[in-house]
Coordinates of C-alpha atoms in Angstrom, one line a residue:
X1 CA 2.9 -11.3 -23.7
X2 CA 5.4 -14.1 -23.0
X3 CA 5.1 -17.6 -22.6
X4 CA 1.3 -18.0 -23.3
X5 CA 1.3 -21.4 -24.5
X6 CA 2.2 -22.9 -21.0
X7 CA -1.7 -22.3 -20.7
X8 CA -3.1 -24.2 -23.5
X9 CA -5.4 -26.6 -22.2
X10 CA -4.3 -26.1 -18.6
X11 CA -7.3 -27.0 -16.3
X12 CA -7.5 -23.9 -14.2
X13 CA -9.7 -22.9 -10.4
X14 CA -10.2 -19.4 -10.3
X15 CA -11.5 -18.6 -6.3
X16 CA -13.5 -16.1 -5.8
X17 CA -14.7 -13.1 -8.1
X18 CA -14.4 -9.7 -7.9
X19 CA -12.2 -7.5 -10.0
X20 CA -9.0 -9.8 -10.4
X21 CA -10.9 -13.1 -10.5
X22 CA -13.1 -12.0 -13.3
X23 CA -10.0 -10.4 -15.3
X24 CA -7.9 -13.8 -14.6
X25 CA -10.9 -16.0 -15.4
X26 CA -11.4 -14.1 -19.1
X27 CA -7.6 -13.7 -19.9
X28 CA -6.9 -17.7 -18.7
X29 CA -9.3 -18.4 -21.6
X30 CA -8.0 -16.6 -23.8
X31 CA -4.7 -18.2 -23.3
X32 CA -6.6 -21.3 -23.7
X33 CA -7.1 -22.7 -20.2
X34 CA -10.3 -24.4 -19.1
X35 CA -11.6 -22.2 -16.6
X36 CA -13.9 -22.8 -14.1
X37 CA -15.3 -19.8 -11.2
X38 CA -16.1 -20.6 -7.6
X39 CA -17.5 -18.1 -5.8
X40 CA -19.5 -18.1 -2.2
X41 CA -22.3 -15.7 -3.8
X42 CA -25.0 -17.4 -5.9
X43 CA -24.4 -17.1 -9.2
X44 CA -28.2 -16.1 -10.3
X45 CA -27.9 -12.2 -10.2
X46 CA -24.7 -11.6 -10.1
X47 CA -23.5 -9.2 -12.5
X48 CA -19.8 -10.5 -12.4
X49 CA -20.8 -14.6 -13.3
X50 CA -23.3 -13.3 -15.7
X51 CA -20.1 -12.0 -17.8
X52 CA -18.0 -14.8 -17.4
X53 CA -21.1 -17.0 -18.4
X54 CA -21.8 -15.1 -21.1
X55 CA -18.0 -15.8 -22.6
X56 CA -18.6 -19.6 -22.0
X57 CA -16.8 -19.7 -18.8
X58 CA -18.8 -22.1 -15.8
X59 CA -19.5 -20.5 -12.8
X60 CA -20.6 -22.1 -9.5
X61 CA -21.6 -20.1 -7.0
X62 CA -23.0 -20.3 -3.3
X63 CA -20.4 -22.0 -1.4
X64 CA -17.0 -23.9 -2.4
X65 CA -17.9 -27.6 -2.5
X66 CA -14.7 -29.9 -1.7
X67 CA -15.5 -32.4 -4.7
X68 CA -14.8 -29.5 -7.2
X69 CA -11.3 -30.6 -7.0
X70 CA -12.0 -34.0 -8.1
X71 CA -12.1 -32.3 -11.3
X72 CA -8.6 -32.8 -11.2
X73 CA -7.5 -29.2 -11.7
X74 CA -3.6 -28.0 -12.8
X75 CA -3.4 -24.8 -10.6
X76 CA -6.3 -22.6 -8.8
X77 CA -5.7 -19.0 -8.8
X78 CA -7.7 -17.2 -5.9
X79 CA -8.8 -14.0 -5.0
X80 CA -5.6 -12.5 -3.2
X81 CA -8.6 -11.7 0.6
X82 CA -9.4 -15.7 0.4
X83 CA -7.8 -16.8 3.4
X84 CA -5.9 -20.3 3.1
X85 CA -7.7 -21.1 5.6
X86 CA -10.6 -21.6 3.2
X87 CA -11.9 -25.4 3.2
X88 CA -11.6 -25.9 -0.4
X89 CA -8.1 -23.9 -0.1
X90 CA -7.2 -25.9 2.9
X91 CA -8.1 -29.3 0.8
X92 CA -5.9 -27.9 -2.5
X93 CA -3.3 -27.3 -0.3
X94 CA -3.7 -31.4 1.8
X95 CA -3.6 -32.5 -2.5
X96 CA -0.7 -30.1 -3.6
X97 CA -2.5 -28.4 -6.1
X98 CA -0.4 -25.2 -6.4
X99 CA -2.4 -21.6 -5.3
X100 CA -1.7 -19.0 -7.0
X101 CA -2.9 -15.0 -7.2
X102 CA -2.7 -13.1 -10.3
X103 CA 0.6 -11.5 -9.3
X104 CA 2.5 -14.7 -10.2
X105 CA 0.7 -14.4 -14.1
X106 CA 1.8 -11.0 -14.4
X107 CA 5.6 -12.4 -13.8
X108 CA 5.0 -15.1 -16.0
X109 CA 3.5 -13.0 -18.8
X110 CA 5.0 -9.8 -18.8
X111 CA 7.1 -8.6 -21.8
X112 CA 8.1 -5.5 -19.7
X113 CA 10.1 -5.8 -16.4
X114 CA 8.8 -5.1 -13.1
X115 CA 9.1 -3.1 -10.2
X116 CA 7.5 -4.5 -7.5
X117 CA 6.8 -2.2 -3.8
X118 CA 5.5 -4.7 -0.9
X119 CA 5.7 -3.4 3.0
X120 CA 3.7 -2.9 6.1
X121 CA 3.4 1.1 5.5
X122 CA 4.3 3.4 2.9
X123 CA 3.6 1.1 -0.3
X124 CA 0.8 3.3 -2.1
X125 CA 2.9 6.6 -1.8
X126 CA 5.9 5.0 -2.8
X127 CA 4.4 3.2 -6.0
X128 CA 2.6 6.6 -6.7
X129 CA 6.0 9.0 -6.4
X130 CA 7.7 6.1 -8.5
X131 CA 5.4 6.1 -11.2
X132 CA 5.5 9.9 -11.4
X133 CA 9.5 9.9 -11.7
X134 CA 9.6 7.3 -14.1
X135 CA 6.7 9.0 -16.2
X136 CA 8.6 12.0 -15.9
X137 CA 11.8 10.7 -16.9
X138 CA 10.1 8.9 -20.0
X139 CA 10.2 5.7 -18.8
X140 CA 6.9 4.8 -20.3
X141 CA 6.1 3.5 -16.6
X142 CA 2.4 1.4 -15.6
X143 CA 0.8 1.2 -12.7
X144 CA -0.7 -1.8 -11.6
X145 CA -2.1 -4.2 -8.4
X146 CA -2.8 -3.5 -5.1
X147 CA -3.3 0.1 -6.0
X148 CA -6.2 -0.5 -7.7
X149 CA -5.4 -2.3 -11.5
X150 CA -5.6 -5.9 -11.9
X151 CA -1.3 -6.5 -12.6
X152 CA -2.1 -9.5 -15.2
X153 CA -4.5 -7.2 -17.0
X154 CA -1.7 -4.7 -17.6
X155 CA 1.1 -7.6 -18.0
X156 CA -1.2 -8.9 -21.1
X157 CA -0.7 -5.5 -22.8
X158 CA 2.7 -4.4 -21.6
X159 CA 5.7 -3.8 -24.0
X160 CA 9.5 -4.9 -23.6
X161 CA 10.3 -1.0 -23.4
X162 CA 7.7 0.5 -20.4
X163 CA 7.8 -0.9 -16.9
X164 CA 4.7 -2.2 -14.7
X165 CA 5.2 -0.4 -11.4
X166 CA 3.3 -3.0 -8.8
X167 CA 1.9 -2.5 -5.4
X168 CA 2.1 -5.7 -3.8
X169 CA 0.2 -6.8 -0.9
X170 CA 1.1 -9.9 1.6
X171 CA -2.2 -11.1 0.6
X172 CA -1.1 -11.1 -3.1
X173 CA 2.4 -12.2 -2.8
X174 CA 1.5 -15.2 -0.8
X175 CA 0.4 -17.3 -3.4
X176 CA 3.2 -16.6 -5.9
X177 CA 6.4 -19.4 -6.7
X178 CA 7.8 -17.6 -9.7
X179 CA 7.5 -13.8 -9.2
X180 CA 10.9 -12.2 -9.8
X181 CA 10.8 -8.6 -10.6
X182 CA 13.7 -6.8 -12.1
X183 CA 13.6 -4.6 -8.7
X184 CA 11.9 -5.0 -5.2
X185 CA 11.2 -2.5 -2.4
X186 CA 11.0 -3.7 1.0
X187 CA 9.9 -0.1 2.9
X188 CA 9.3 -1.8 6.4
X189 CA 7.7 -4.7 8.3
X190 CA 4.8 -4.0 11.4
X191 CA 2.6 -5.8 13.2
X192 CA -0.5 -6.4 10.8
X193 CA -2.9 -9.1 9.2
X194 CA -2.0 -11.9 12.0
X195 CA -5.7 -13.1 11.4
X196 CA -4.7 -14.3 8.3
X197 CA -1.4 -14.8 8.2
X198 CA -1.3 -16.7 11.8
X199 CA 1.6 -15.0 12.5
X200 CA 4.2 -12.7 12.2
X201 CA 7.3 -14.9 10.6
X202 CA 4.3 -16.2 8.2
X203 CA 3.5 -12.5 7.3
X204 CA 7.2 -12.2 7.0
X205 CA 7.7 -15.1 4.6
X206 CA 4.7 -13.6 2.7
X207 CA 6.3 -10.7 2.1
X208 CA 9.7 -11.7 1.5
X209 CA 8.0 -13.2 -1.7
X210 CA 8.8 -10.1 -3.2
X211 CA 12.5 -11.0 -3.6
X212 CA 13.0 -14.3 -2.7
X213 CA 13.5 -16.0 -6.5
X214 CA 15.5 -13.2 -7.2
X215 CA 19.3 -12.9 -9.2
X216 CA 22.3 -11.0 -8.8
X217 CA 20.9 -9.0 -12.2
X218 CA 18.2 -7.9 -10.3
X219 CA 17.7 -5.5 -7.3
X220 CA 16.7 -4.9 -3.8
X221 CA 16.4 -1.9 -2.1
X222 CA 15.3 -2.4 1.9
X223 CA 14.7 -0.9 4.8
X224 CA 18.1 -0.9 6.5
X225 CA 16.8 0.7 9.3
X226 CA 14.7 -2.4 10.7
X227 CA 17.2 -5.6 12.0
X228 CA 14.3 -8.0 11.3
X229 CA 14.7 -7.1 7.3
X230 CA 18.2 -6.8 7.2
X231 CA 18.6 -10.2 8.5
X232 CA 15.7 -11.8 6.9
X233 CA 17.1 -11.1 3.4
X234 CA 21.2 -11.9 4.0
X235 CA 21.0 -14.7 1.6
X236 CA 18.8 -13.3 -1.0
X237 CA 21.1 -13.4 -4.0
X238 CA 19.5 -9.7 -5.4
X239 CA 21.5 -6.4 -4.7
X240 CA 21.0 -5.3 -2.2
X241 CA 20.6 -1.6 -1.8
X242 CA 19.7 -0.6 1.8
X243 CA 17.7 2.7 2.4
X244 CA 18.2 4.5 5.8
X245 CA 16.9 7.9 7.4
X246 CA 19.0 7.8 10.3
X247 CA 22.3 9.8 8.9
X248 CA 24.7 9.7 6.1
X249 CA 25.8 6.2 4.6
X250 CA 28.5 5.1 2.2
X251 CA 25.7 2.2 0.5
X252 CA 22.4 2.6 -1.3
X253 CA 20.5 5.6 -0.5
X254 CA 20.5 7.4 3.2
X255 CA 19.4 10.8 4.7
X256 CA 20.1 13.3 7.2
X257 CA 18.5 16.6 8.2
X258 CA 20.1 18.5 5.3
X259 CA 20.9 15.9 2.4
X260 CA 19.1 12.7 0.8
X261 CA 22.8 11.4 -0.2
X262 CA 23.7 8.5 -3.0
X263 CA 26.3 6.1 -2.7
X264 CA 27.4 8.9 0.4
X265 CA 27.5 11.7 -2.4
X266 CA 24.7 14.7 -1.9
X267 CA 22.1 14.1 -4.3
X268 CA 19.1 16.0 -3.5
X269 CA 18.6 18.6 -0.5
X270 CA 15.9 17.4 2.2
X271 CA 14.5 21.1 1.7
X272 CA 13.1 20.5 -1.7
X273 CA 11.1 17.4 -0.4
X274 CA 7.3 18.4 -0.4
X275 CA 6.1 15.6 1.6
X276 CA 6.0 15.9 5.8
X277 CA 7.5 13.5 7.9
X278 CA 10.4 10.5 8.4
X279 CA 8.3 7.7 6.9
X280 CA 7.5 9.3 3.9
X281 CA 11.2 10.4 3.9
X282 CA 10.9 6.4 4.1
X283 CA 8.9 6.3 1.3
X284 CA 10.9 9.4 -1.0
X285 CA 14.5 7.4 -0.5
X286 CA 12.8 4.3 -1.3
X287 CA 11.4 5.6 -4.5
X288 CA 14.0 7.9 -5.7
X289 CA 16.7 4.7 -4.9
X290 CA 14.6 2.9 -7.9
X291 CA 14.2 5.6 -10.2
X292 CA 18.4 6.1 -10.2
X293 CA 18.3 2.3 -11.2
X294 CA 16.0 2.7 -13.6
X295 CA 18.5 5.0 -15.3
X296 CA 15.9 8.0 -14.3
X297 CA 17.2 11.6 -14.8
X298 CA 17.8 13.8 -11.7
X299 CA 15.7 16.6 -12.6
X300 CA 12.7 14.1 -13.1
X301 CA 13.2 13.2 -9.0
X302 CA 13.3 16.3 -8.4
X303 CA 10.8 17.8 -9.8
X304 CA 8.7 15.1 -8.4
X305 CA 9.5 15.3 -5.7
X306 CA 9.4 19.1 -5.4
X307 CA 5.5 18.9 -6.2
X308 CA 4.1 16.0 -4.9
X309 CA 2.3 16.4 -2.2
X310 CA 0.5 13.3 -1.2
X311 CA -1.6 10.3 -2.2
X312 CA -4.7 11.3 -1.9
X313 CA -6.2 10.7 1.8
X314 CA -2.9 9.8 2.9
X315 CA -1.3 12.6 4.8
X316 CA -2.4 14.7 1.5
X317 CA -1.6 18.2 1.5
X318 CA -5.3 20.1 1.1
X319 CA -4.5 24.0 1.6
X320 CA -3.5 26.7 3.6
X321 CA -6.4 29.0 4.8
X322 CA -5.3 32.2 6.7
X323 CA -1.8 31.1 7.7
X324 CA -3.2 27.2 8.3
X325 CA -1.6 24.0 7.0
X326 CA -4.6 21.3 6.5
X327 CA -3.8 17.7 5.9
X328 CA -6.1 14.8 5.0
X329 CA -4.9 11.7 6.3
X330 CA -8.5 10.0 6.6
X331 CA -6.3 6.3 5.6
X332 CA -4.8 6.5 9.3
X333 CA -7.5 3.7 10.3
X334 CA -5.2 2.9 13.5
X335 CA -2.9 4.4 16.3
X336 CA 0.3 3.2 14.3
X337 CA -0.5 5.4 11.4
X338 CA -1.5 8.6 13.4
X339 CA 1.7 8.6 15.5
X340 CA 3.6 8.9 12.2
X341 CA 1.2 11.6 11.2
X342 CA 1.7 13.2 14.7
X343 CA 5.4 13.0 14.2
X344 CA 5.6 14.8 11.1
X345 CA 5.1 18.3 12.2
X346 CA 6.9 20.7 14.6
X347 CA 4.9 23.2 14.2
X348 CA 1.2 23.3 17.0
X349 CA -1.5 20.7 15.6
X350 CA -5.3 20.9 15.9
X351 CA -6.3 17.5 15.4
X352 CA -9.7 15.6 14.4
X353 CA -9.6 12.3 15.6
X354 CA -12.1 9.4 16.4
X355 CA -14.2 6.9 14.6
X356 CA -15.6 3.2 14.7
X357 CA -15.1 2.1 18.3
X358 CA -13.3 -1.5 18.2
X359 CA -12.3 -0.9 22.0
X360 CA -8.5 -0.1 20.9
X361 CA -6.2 2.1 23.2
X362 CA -5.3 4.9 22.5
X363 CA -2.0 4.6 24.4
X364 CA 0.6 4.6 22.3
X365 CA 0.4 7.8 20.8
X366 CA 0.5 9.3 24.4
X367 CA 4.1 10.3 23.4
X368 CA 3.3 11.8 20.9
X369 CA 0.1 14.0 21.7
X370 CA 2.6 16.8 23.2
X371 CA 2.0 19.0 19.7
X372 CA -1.0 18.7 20.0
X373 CA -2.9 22.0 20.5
X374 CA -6.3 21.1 20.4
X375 CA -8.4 17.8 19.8
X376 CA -11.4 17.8 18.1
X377 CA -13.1 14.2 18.1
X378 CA -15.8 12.3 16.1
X379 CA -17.6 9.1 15.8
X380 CA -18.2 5.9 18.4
X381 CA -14.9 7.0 20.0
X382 CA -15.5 10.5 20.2
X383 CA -15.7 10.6 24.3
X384 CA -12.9 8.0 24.9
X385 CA -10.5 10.2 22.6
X386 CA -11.3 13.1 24.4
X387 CA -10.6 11.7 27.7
X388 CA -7.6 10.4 26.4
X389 CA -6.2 13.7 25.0
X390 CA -7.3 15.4 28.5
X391 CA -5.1 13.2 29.8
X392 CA -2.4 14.3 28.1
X393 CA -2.7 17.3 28.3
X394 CA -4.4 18.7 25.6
X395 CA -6.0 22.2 26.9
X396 CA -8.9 22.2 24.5
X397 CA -11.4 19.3 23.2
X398 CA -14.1 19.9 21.6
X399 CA -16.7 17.2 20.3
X400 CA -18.1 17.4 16.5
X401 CA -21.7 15.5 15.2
X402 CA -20.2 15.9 11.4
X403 CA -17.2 16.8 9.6
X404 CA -18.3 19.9 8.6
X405 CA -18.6 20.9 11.8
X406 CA -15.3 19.3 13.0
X407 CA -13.8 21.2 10.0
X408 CA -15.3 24.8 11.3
X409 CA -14.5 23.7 15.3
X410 CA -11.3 22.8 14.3
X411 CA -10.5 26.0 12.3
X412 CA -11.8 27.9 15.6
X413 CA -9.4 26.1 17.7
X414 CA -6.4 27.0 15.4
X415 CA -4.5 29.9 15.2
X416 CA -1.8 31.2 12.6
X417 CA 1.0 29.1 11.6
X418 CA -0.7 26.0 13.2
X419 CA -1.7 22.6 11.2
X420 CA -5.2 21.5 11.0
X421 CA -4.9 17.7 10.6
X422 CA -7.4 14.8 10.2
X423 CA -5.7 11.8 11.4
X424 CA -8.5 9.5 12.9
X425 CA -6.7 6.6 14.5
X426 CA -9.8 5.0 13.8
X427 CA -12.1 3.3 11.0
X428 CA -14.4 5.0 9.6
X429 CA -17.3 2.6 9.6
X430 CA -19.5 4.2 12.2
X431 CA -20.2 6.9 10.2
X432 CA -18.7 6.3 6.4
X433 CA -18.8 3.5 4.1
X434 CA -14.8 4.1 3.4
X435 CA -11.9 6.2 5.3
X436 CA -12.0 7.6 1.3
X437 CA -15.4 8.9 1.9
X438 CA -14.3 10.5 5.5
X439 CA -11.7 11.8 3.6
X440 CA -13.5 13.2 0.9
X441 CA -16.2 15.0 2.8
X442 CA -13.1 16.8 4.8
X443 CA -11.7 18.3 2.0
X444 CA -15.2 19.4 1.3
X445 CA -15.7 21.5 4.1
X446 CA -11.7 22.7 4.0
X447 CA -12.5 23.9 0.5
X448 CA -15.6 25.8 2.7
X449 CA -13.9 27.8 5.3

C-alpha cells in the first residue's frame, strides 16, 4: 500500500454496512483512522456490528441521527446503494464534509495500477474476458468491485507488478474526487438508475468519474459509436482510444463482419469470437483494446477469446442437445437487455420469457420478436407476454408453472439447428430470490433433457 499515513488519526463516517462498509471500517483502523459505523439496522444482532465491535470499532445502529456529524468528522465513506439523498448524506453534503465510497481508497492506496470498466451494459463480461487475457498473458491481473470483491480490500494487498481489474458502478464512482486509473473503459451509456441519480446528465457525470482526473500517461478507450460519449469526454486530457462495431477504422480498435482490426490493421478474425451478438462484440473490442495496452500477447486474446463463452447467467453458453444451442441469459431483468439477446442470433429462437410483473411494455422488442419461433412464458407476466408475442406473430405460445417444465416445453417447441434461449425481460422476484437463482435452476433442467 501507498500513502497510508494520510489516515493517521483521520476522523472517519463509514454509512452503512454490508460487505464494503465492514471491509473499509476494519482497514480505516488499521491505517489508524477513528472509525465510527452508522447503519439503519439495530446494531443488537447483527452479525456484521458484532465484528466491528469486537475490533473496538463503535457502531450505531437503527437510524442515521443528524447530530452524528457534530462529531466533526474528516470524510464519511458510504455504502456505494446509499442514495445522497440520505438525510444524514444530504446534511454532510449542506456542511461540505467530503463522501466518499471505497473506490476512491483503492486509488489512493494501490501499489499496482488500475484498470477500471464503468458503463450502462456490458461491464461484468468485459471485466471478466479482461481478467482472463491478462491472466493468460501473465499479467498477474486482480479482480475486484462491483463484481463482487471489495476493490480497497484487494488495493491493501496488491503489488506494483499485478494489476486490479475494477468493475465500477455509477453508484460507486459517484463518490470518488481522486480516482485515476492507469486505463478506463467507457462501453456505453442507457437510460438507467434515474431514481437515484435524478437524472440522466447526473448519471452521466457519475460515470464520467471513471476518467475525469485522468493524464495524457493514462488511457481511455470509449464507445465511439454513441455521440453523447464522444462529446462528453472531448476534453478529457486521457488517450483516447475509441472502440466501434460499425466498420473498419484507422483509430483505436473497430470491427466489421470479417475482421476485429487495430489501428486499421487485421488483428483477429470475427470467426474465432465465441461470444454471440454486437454488444458483446462491444464488450470483446473493449476488452481486447486494453489487453494490447497492457502489453498483452496476441495469442493470450485469442485464446480467450476463442473459449469464452459467457459470464455466467449472462447470455452464457449452456449446451447443445440434439442439434440445439441453449443460452442462459436469466440477468436480462428488462426489455433493453433481451432485445440485445434477441439480436444476437440468426438462426430460429424458442424463447422463455416472463417474470415479476412491474406493468412494463413489452413494446420495444416488437422489432425484434421476428426470430422468434416459439414463446414459452413464466411468472406474473406469463399471459401479458404471450399476448404480446401473439401479436407479433409468434405461431406457438405455450405457458410454463416451473422452469423445468419451461425447459421440456421449450425443447418440444424447438427443432434442429434452432436456439433455446432464456431471456426473461423480466425480474425474477415473483418466483426467485435472484435472476442467479432463475438462472441456475435452468441450467438444471438443460443439463436434464
Amino acid at each position: 500500500m501507498k500513502n497510508t499515513e494520510q489516515f493517521i488519526g483521520k476522523r472517519v463516517l463509514v454509512v452503512g454496512l454490508a460487505k464494503s462498509g465492514v471491509a473499509t471500517a476494519s482497514l480505516l483502523q488499521r491505517l489508524g483512522a477513528e472509525v465510527v459505523v452508522n447503519d439503519s439496522k439495530p446494531a443488537e444482532g447483527n452479525e456484521e456490528a458484532m465484528e466491528l465491535q469486537a475490533q473496538g470499532i463503535e457502531v450505531i445502529g437503527g437510524g442515521h441521527p443528524s447530530d452524528l456529524l457534530e462529531r466533526n468528522f474528516d470524510f464519511i465513506v458510504k455504502n456505494p446503494g446509499i442514495p445522497y439523498t440520505n438525510s444524514l448524506l444530504a446534511k454532510a453534503v449542506e456542511q461540505n464534509i467530503p463522501i466518499w465510497t471505497e473506490v476512491e481508497l483503492t486509488s489512493i492506496l494501490s501499489e499496482a495500477p488500475i484498470i477500471a470498466i464503468t458503463g450502462s451494459n456490458g461491464k461484468t463480461t468485459t471485466t471478466t474476458l479482461l481478467y482472463h487475457m491478462l491472466n493468460m498473458g501473465k499479467k498477474h491481473p486482480l479482480i475486484a468491485g462491483n463484481i463482487g470483491t471489495v476493490s480497497c480490500t484487494v488495493a491493501e494487498k496488491a503489488k506494483a507488478n499485478e494489476v486490479i481489474v475494477l468493475e465500477a458502478s455509477s453508484f460507486q464512482l459517484a463518490g470518488t474526487e481522486s480516482f485515476t486509473p492507469h486505463i478506463a473503459i467507457f462501453t456505453n451509456l442507457y437510460e438507467a438508475h434515474l431514481d437515484y441519480h435524478g437524472s440522466m446528465n447526473e448519471y452521466l457525470d457519475a460515470k464520467l468519474h471513471v476518467a475525469r482526473n485522468q493524464t495524457s500517461e493514462e488511457y481511455l478507450i470509449f464507445n465511439a459509436d454513441q455521440q453523447l460519449i464522444k462529446e462528453a469526454i472531448e476534453s478529457f486530457e486521457s488517450h483516447k482510444v475509441p472502440f466501434s462495431v460499425l466498420g473498419k477504422t484507422r483509430e483505436g480498435i473497430s470491427a466489421d463482419e470479417e475482421w476485429i482490426y487495430w489501428l486499421g490493421e487485421p488483428f483477429i478474425e470475427i470467426k474465432h469470437i465465441k461470444l454471440p451478438g454486437r454488444h458483446n462484440l462491444e464488450n470483446v473490442l473493449s476488452a481486447t483494446a486494453a489487453a494490447i495496452l497492457s502489453g498483452c500477447e496476441k495469442t493470450a486474446i485469442e485464446n480467450v477469446l476463442s473459449s469464452f463463452t459467457g459470464v455466467r447467467h449472462r447470455m452464457q453458453f449452456v449446451r447443445e442437445a440434439n442439434s440445439r444451442t441453449i443460452y442462459n441469459d436469466s440477468k436480462a431483468t428488462n426489455t433493453l437487455a433481451t432485445k440485445s439477446a434477441l439480436s444476437s442470433f440468426k438462426k430460429p429462437i424458442v424463447l422463455i420469457a416472463g417474470g415479476l410483473d412491474r406493468g412494463h411494455s413489452f413494446e420495444e422488442l416488437r422489432p425484434y420478436m421476428k426470430n422468434v419461433r416459439a414463446v414459452v412464458t413464466i411468472g406474473e407476466t406469463a399471459n401479458r407476454f404471450a399476448d404480446f408475442a401473439r401479436s407479433c406473430g409468434v405461431a406457438e405460445t405455450v405457458q410454463a408453472t416451473t422452469m423445468q417444465d419451461a425447459v421440456q416445453k421449450a425443447y418440444k417447441c424447438s427443432c434442429e439447428d434452432d436456439v433455446i434461449l432464456l431471456s426473461p425481460s423480466c425480474a425474477s422476484w415473483d418466483q426467485y430470490k435472484s435472476f442467479e437463482i432463475r438462472g441456475d435452476e435452468f441450467i438444471d433442467a438443460v443439463m436434464k433433457l
